[in-house]
Amino acid sequence: MIPQLVFATNNDHKLSEVRQILGARCRVLSLAEAGISEELPETSPTLEGNALQKARRVARLCGMDCFADDTGLEVAALGGEPGVMSARYASANGAGGSHDSKANMHLLLERMAGIADRSARFRTAIALIRGGKETLVEGIVNGQIAEAPAGADGFGYDPVFLPEGSCLTFAQMAPEAKNAISHRGRAIENLLHAIENQNQPSTPI
Ligand code: IMP
């Protein structure tokens, strides 16, 4: 039977990206479809903590199996920043509004000015709550911070992220091409593996 999970996100772009990655392998319900309209808390200092916090809240509110994710762009030369602060990077530094992608990218490029090591990675943590059991998985894509934004697709830091081995930024790629290699795509594949493992009948010793 196809598993059914509520995805604890208020971001419509992420919802459709995840539905596209999962296809017919898992039925994904939005928060609205689960009858939840409130903002979810995200106050942990780690990606894993935020994912767990959101999934626990949704499980409590609707009593259904669910998952939540949290993603950060981790830049080596900046000691892992913006990391868990990725969505609020500019606003936390007095340089723009919360979730203002242009301001976030502008601040990032400003901080990277003159820095030769531009290596970075996107990391997604996913917390799954299924049958009351909590499981954490992650997905990582390594790459580089571009010198300037390029491309119009995607969201967030996509225009300044060059995945390893590519001369195109995420924002210059077709959605299917991004999903095939992205942090979220990899984390979702690991989520499916975790579900498949849970579905295996345990072998008697
Ligand atoms: P979230 O936890 O998925 O909401 O991600 C936090 C922040 O990381 C977002 O607000 C974006 O700025 C950034 N981010 C997450 N995923 C992506 C992505 O796939 N591309 C570009 N930026 C992303």
Tab-separated table of C-alpha atoms and ligand atoms in Angstrom:
chain	number	residue	atom	x	y	z
A	1	MET	CA	0.000	0.000	0.000
A	2	ILE	CA	1.248	3.515	-0.820
A	3	PRO	CA	2.276	5.353	2.360
A	4	GLN	CA	0.471	8.590	3.139
A	5	LEU	CA	2.257	11.390	4.988
A	6	VAL	CA	1.479	14.997	5.896
A	7	PHE	CA	4.327	17.326	4.868
A	8	ALA	CA	4.793	19.921	7.597
A	9	THR	CA	5.583	22.941	5.442
A	10	ASN	CA	3.930	26.255	4.598
A	11	ASN	CA	6.155	26.618	1.515
A	12	ASP	CA	4.129	25.754	-1.631
A	13	HIS	CA	7.256	25.606	-3.795
A	14	LYS	CA	8.774	22.939	-1.535
A	15	LEU	CA	5.505	21.017	-1.424
A	16	SER	CA	5.337	20.756	-5.212
A	17	GLU	CA	9.083	19.950	-5.448
A	18	VAL	CA	8.674	17.086	-2.962
A	19	ARG	CA	5.512	15.803	-4.672
A	20	GLN	CA	7.385	15.793	-7.989
A	21	ILE	CA	10.299	13.833	-6.458
A	22	LEU	CA	8.040	11.252	-4.794
A	23	GLY	CA	5.606	10.836	-7.689
A	24	ALA	CA	3.340	7.839	-7.094
A	25	ARG	CA	5.654	6.340	-4.447
A	26	CYS	CA	4.060	8.233	-1.551
A	27	ARG	CA	0.898	10.327	-1.123
A	28	VAL	CA	1.821	13.702	0.355
A	29	LEU	CA	-0.848	15.777	2.092
A	30	SER	CA	-0.435	19.508	2.622
A	31	LEU	CA	-1.024	21.102	6.015
A	32	ALA	CA	-4.325	22.518	4.696
A	33	GLU	CA	-5.422	19.022	3.629
A	34	ALA	CA	-4.637	17.848	7.168
A	35	GLY	CA	-6.744	20.711	8.576
A	36	ILE	CA	-3.793	22.666	9.993
A	37	SER	CA	-3.596	26.415	9.439
A	38	GLU	CA	-1.181	27.592	12.128
A	39	GLU	CA	2.441	28.659	11.667
A	40	LEU	CA	4.879	25.945	12.742
A	41	PRO	CA	7.619	26.721	15.280
A	42	GLU	CA	11.254	26.732	14.110
A	43	THR	CA	13.300	27.850	17.094
A	44	SER	CA	16.012	25.195	17.376
A	45	PRO	CA	19.707	26.001	16.785
A	46	THR	CA	20.035	22.931	14.492
A	47	LEU	CA	18.389	21.718	11.271
A	48	GLU	CA	17.524	18.388	12.921
A	49	GLY	CA	15.983	20.161	15.922
A	50	ASN	CA	13.776	22.329	13.699
A	51	ALA	CA	12.633	19.364	11.592
A	52	LEU	CA	11.722	17.401	14.738
A	53	GLN	CA	9.992	20.409	16.295
A	54	LYS	CA	7.746	20.907	13.241
A	55	ALA	CA	6.980	17.207	12.768
A	56	ARG	CA	6.101	16.761	16.460
A	57	ARG	CA	3.743	19.743	16.343
A	58	VAL	CA	1.943	18.401	13.254
A	59	ALA	CA	1.717	14.867	14.672
A	60	ARG	CA	0.167	16.315	17.823
A	61	LEU	CA	-2.285	18.533	15.904
A	62	CYS	CA	-3.624	15.961	13.421
A	63	GLY	CA	-2.534	12.565	14.768
A	64	MET	CA	-1.384	11.487	11.295
A	65	ASP	CA	1.962	10.165	10.075
A	66	CYS	CA	4.028	13.127	8.921
A	67	PHE	CA	7.428	14.515	8.089
A	68	ALA	CA	9.122	17.915	8.250
A	69	ASP	CA	12.352	19.211	6.780
A	70	ASP	CA	14.814	21.986	7.424
A	71	THR	CA	17.564	23.049	5.057
A	72	GLY	CA	20.660	25.163	5.397
A	73	LEU	CA	23.293	26.441	2.999
A	74	GLU	CA	26.624	25.743	4.729
A	75	VAL	CA	29.567	27.753	3.385
A	76	ALA	CA	33.009	26.462	4.414
A	77	ALA	CA	34.813	29.830	4.394
A	78	LEU	CA	32.074	31.314	6.601
A	79	GLY	CA	32.345	28.558	9.218
A	80	GLY	CA	29.111	26.885	8.061
A	81	GLU	CA	27.056	30.089	7.814
A	82	PRO	CA	24.287	30.865	6.997
A	83	GLY	CA	23.338	27.273	7.999
A	84	VAL	CA	20.238	27.066	10.147
A	85	MET	CA	19.832	30.851	9.672
A	86	SER	CA	19.583	30.560	5.856
A	87	ALA	CA	16.016	31.907	5.561
A	88	ARG	CA	16.697	34.765	7.994
A	89	TYR	CA	20.336	35.520	7.086
A	90	ALA	CA	19.809	39.136	6.017
A	91	SER	CA	17.173	39.999	8.610
A	92	ALA	CA	19.287	38.552	11.438
A	93	ASN	CA	22.124	40.805	10.281
A	94	GLY	CA	20.018	43.935	9.907
A	95	ALA	CA	20.204	43.783	6.100
A	96	GLY	CA	16.661	42.965	4.902
A	97	GLY	CA	13.389	41.224	5.665
A	98	SER	CA	12.944	37.609	6.750
A	99	HIS	CA	12.747	35.161	3.811
A	100	ASP	CA	14.022	37.916	1.487
A	101	SER	CA	16.015	35.808	-0.985
A	102	LYS	CA	17.565	38.757	-2.815
A	103	ALA	CA	18.782	40.326	0.435
A	104	ASN	CA	20.090	36.948	1.667
A	105	MET	CA	22.072	36.368	-1.554
A	106	HIS	CA	23.350	39.927	-1.569
A	107	LEU	CA	24.696	39.566	1.983
A	108	LEU	CA	26.238	36.186	1.171
A	109	LEU	CA	28.060	37.536	-1.905
A	110	GLU	CA	29.219	40.548	0.113
A	111	ARG	CA	30.692	38.264	2.812
A	112	MET	CA	32.334	36.099	0.130
A	113	ALA	CA	33.975	39.035	-1.672
A	114	GLY	CA	37.661	38.309	-2.239
A	115	ILE	CA	37.449	34.784	-0.771
A	116	ALA	CA	38.969	32.122	-3.034
A	117	ASP	CA	37.532	29.051	-1.292
A	118	ARG	CA	33.901	29.153	-2.418
A	119	SER	CA	33.000	25.589	-1.436
A	120	ALA	CA	29.568	25.131	0.098
A	121	ARG	CA	26.873	22.549	0.539
A	122	PHE	CA	23.131	22.419	0.939
A	123	ARG	CA	22.073	20.075	3.729
A	124	THR	CA	18.495	18.961	4.382
A	125	ALA	CA	17.420	17.200	7.561
A	126	ILE	CA	14.084	15.364	7.537
A	127	ALA	CA	12.227	14.153	10.624
A	128	LEU	CA	9.702	11.375	9.996
A	129	ILE	CA	7.060	10.448	12.561
A	130	ARG	CA	5.314	7.237	11.560
A	131	GLY	CA	3.276	5.100	13.915
A	132	GLY	CA	4.627	7.295	16.734
A	133	LYS	CA	8.256	6.405	15.887
A	134	GLU	CA	10.723	9.234	15.132
A	135	THR	CA	13.412	8.829	12.453
A	136	LEU	CA	15.961	11.377	11.159
A	137	VAL	CA	17.508	11.293	7.671
A	138	GLU	CA	19.566	13.823	5.706
A	139	GLY	CA	20.588	14.722	2.167
A	140	ILE	CA	23.614	16.724	1.021
A	141	VAL	CA	24.735	18.285	-2.242
A	142	ASN	CA	28.224	19.765	-2.456
A	143	GLY	CA	29.062	22.709	-4.687
A	144	GLN	CA	30.409	26.242	-4.963
A	145	ILE	CA	29.090	29.757	-4.422
A	146	ALA	CA	29.015	31.581	-7.778
A	147	GLU	CA	30.575	35.037	-8.152
A	148	ALA	CA	27.189	36.484	-9.196
A	149	PRO	CA	23.554	35.290	-9.354
A	150	ALA	CA	22.489	33.491	-12.565
A	151	GLY	CA	19.176	31.972	-13.627
A	152	ALA	CA	15.519	32.628	-12.966
A	153	ASP	CA	14.111	29.266	-11.815
A	154	GLY	CA	14.011	27.851	-8.297
A	155	PHE	CA	13.994	29.821	-5.081
A	156	GLY	CA	16.168	30.936	-2.179
A	157	TYR	CA	19.903	30.713	-2.923
A	158	ASP	CA	19.436	28.752	-6.194
A	159	PRO	CA	20.897	31.544	-8.402
A	160	VAL	CA	24.238	31.506	-6.526
A	161	PHE	CA	24.707	27.747	-6.011
A	162	LEU	CA	26.735	25.742	-8.532
A	163	PRO	CA	26.345	22.027	-7.731
A	164	GLU	CA	29.540	19.948	-8.019
A	165	GLY	CA	30.459	19.168	-11.642
A	166	SER	CA	28.023	21.705	-13.117
A	167	CYS	CA	28.601	25.076	-14.757
A	168	LEU	CA	24.909	25.903	-14.280
A	169	THR	CA	23.435	27.220	-11.043
A	170	PHE	CA	20.392	25.465	-9.572
A	171	ALA	CA	18.335	28.396	-10.883
A	172	GLN	CA	19.500	27.676	-14.453
A	173	MET	CA	18.514	23.992	-14.304
A	174	ALA	CA	15.194	22.392	-15.199
A	175	PRO	CA	13.344	21.382	-12.011
A	176	GLU	CA	13.810	17.646	-12.818
A	177	ALA	CA	17.577	18.137	-13.206
A	178	LYS	CA	17.804	19.963	-9.868
A	179	ASN	CA	15.635	17.396	-8.070
A	180	ALA	CA	17.766	14.509	-9.363
A	181	ILE	CA	20.849	15.769	-7.494
A	182	SER	CA	19.571	18.171	-4.860
A	183	HIS	CA	19.905	17.964	-1.076
A	184	ARG	CA	16.108	17.678	-0.794
A	185	GLY	CA	15.941	15.018	-3.538
A	186	ARG	CA	18.587	12.956	-1.729
A	187	ALA	CA	16.953	13.436	1.671
A	188	ILE	CA	13.591	12.348	0.218
A	189	GLU	CA	15.174	9.207	-1.267
A	190	ASN	CA	16.600	8.448	2.207
A	191	LEU	CA	13.144	9.065	3.686
A	192	LEU	CA	11.704	6.447	1.318
A	193	HIS	CA	14.443	3.965	2.289
A	194	ALA	CA	13.605	4.530	5.968
A	195	ILE	CA	9.912	3.832	5.250
A	196	GLU	CA	10.772	0.701	3.237
A	197	ASN	CA	12.960	-0.550	6.105
A	198	GLN	CA	10.116	0.006	8.562
A	199	ASN	CA	7.809	-1.990	6.262
A	200	GLN	CA	10.140	-5.014	6.191
A	201	PRO	CA	8.861	-7.810	8.407
A	202	SER	CA	11.425	-8.423	11.150
A	203	THR	CA	13.243	-11.745	10.737
A	204	PRO	CA	13.049	-14.098	13.705
A	205	ILE	CA	16.430	-14.763	15.353
B	1	IMP	P1	13.790	25.466	4.411
B	1	IMP	O1	14.147	24.888	5.715
B	1	IMP	O2	13.652	24.423	3.337
B	1	IMP	O3	12.644	26.424	4.465
B	1	IMP	O4	15.054	26.288	3.941
B	1	IMP	C1	15.547	27.399	4.658
B	1	IMP	C2	16.129	28.365	3.665
B	1	IMP	O5	17.213	27.733	2.952
B	1	IMP	C3	15.153	28.813	2.577
B	1	IMP	O6	14.418	29.930	2.991
B	1	IMP	C4	16.086	29.150	1.439
B	1	IMP	O7	16.637	30.428	1.612
B	1	IMP	C5	17.188	28.120	1.599
B	1	IMP	N1	16.918	26.941	0.763
B	1	IMP	C6	16.352	25.770	1.153
B	1	IMP	N2	16.254	24.922	0.124
B	1	IMP	C7	16.763	25.588	-0.942
B	1	IMP	C8	16.943	25.227	-2.308
B	1	IMP	O8	16.607	24.130	-2.784
B	1	IMP	N3	17.500	26.165	-3.080
B	1	IMP	C9	17.896	27.376	-2.628
B	1	IMP	N4	17.743	27.756	-1.381
B	1	IMP	C10	17.182	26.867	-0.527
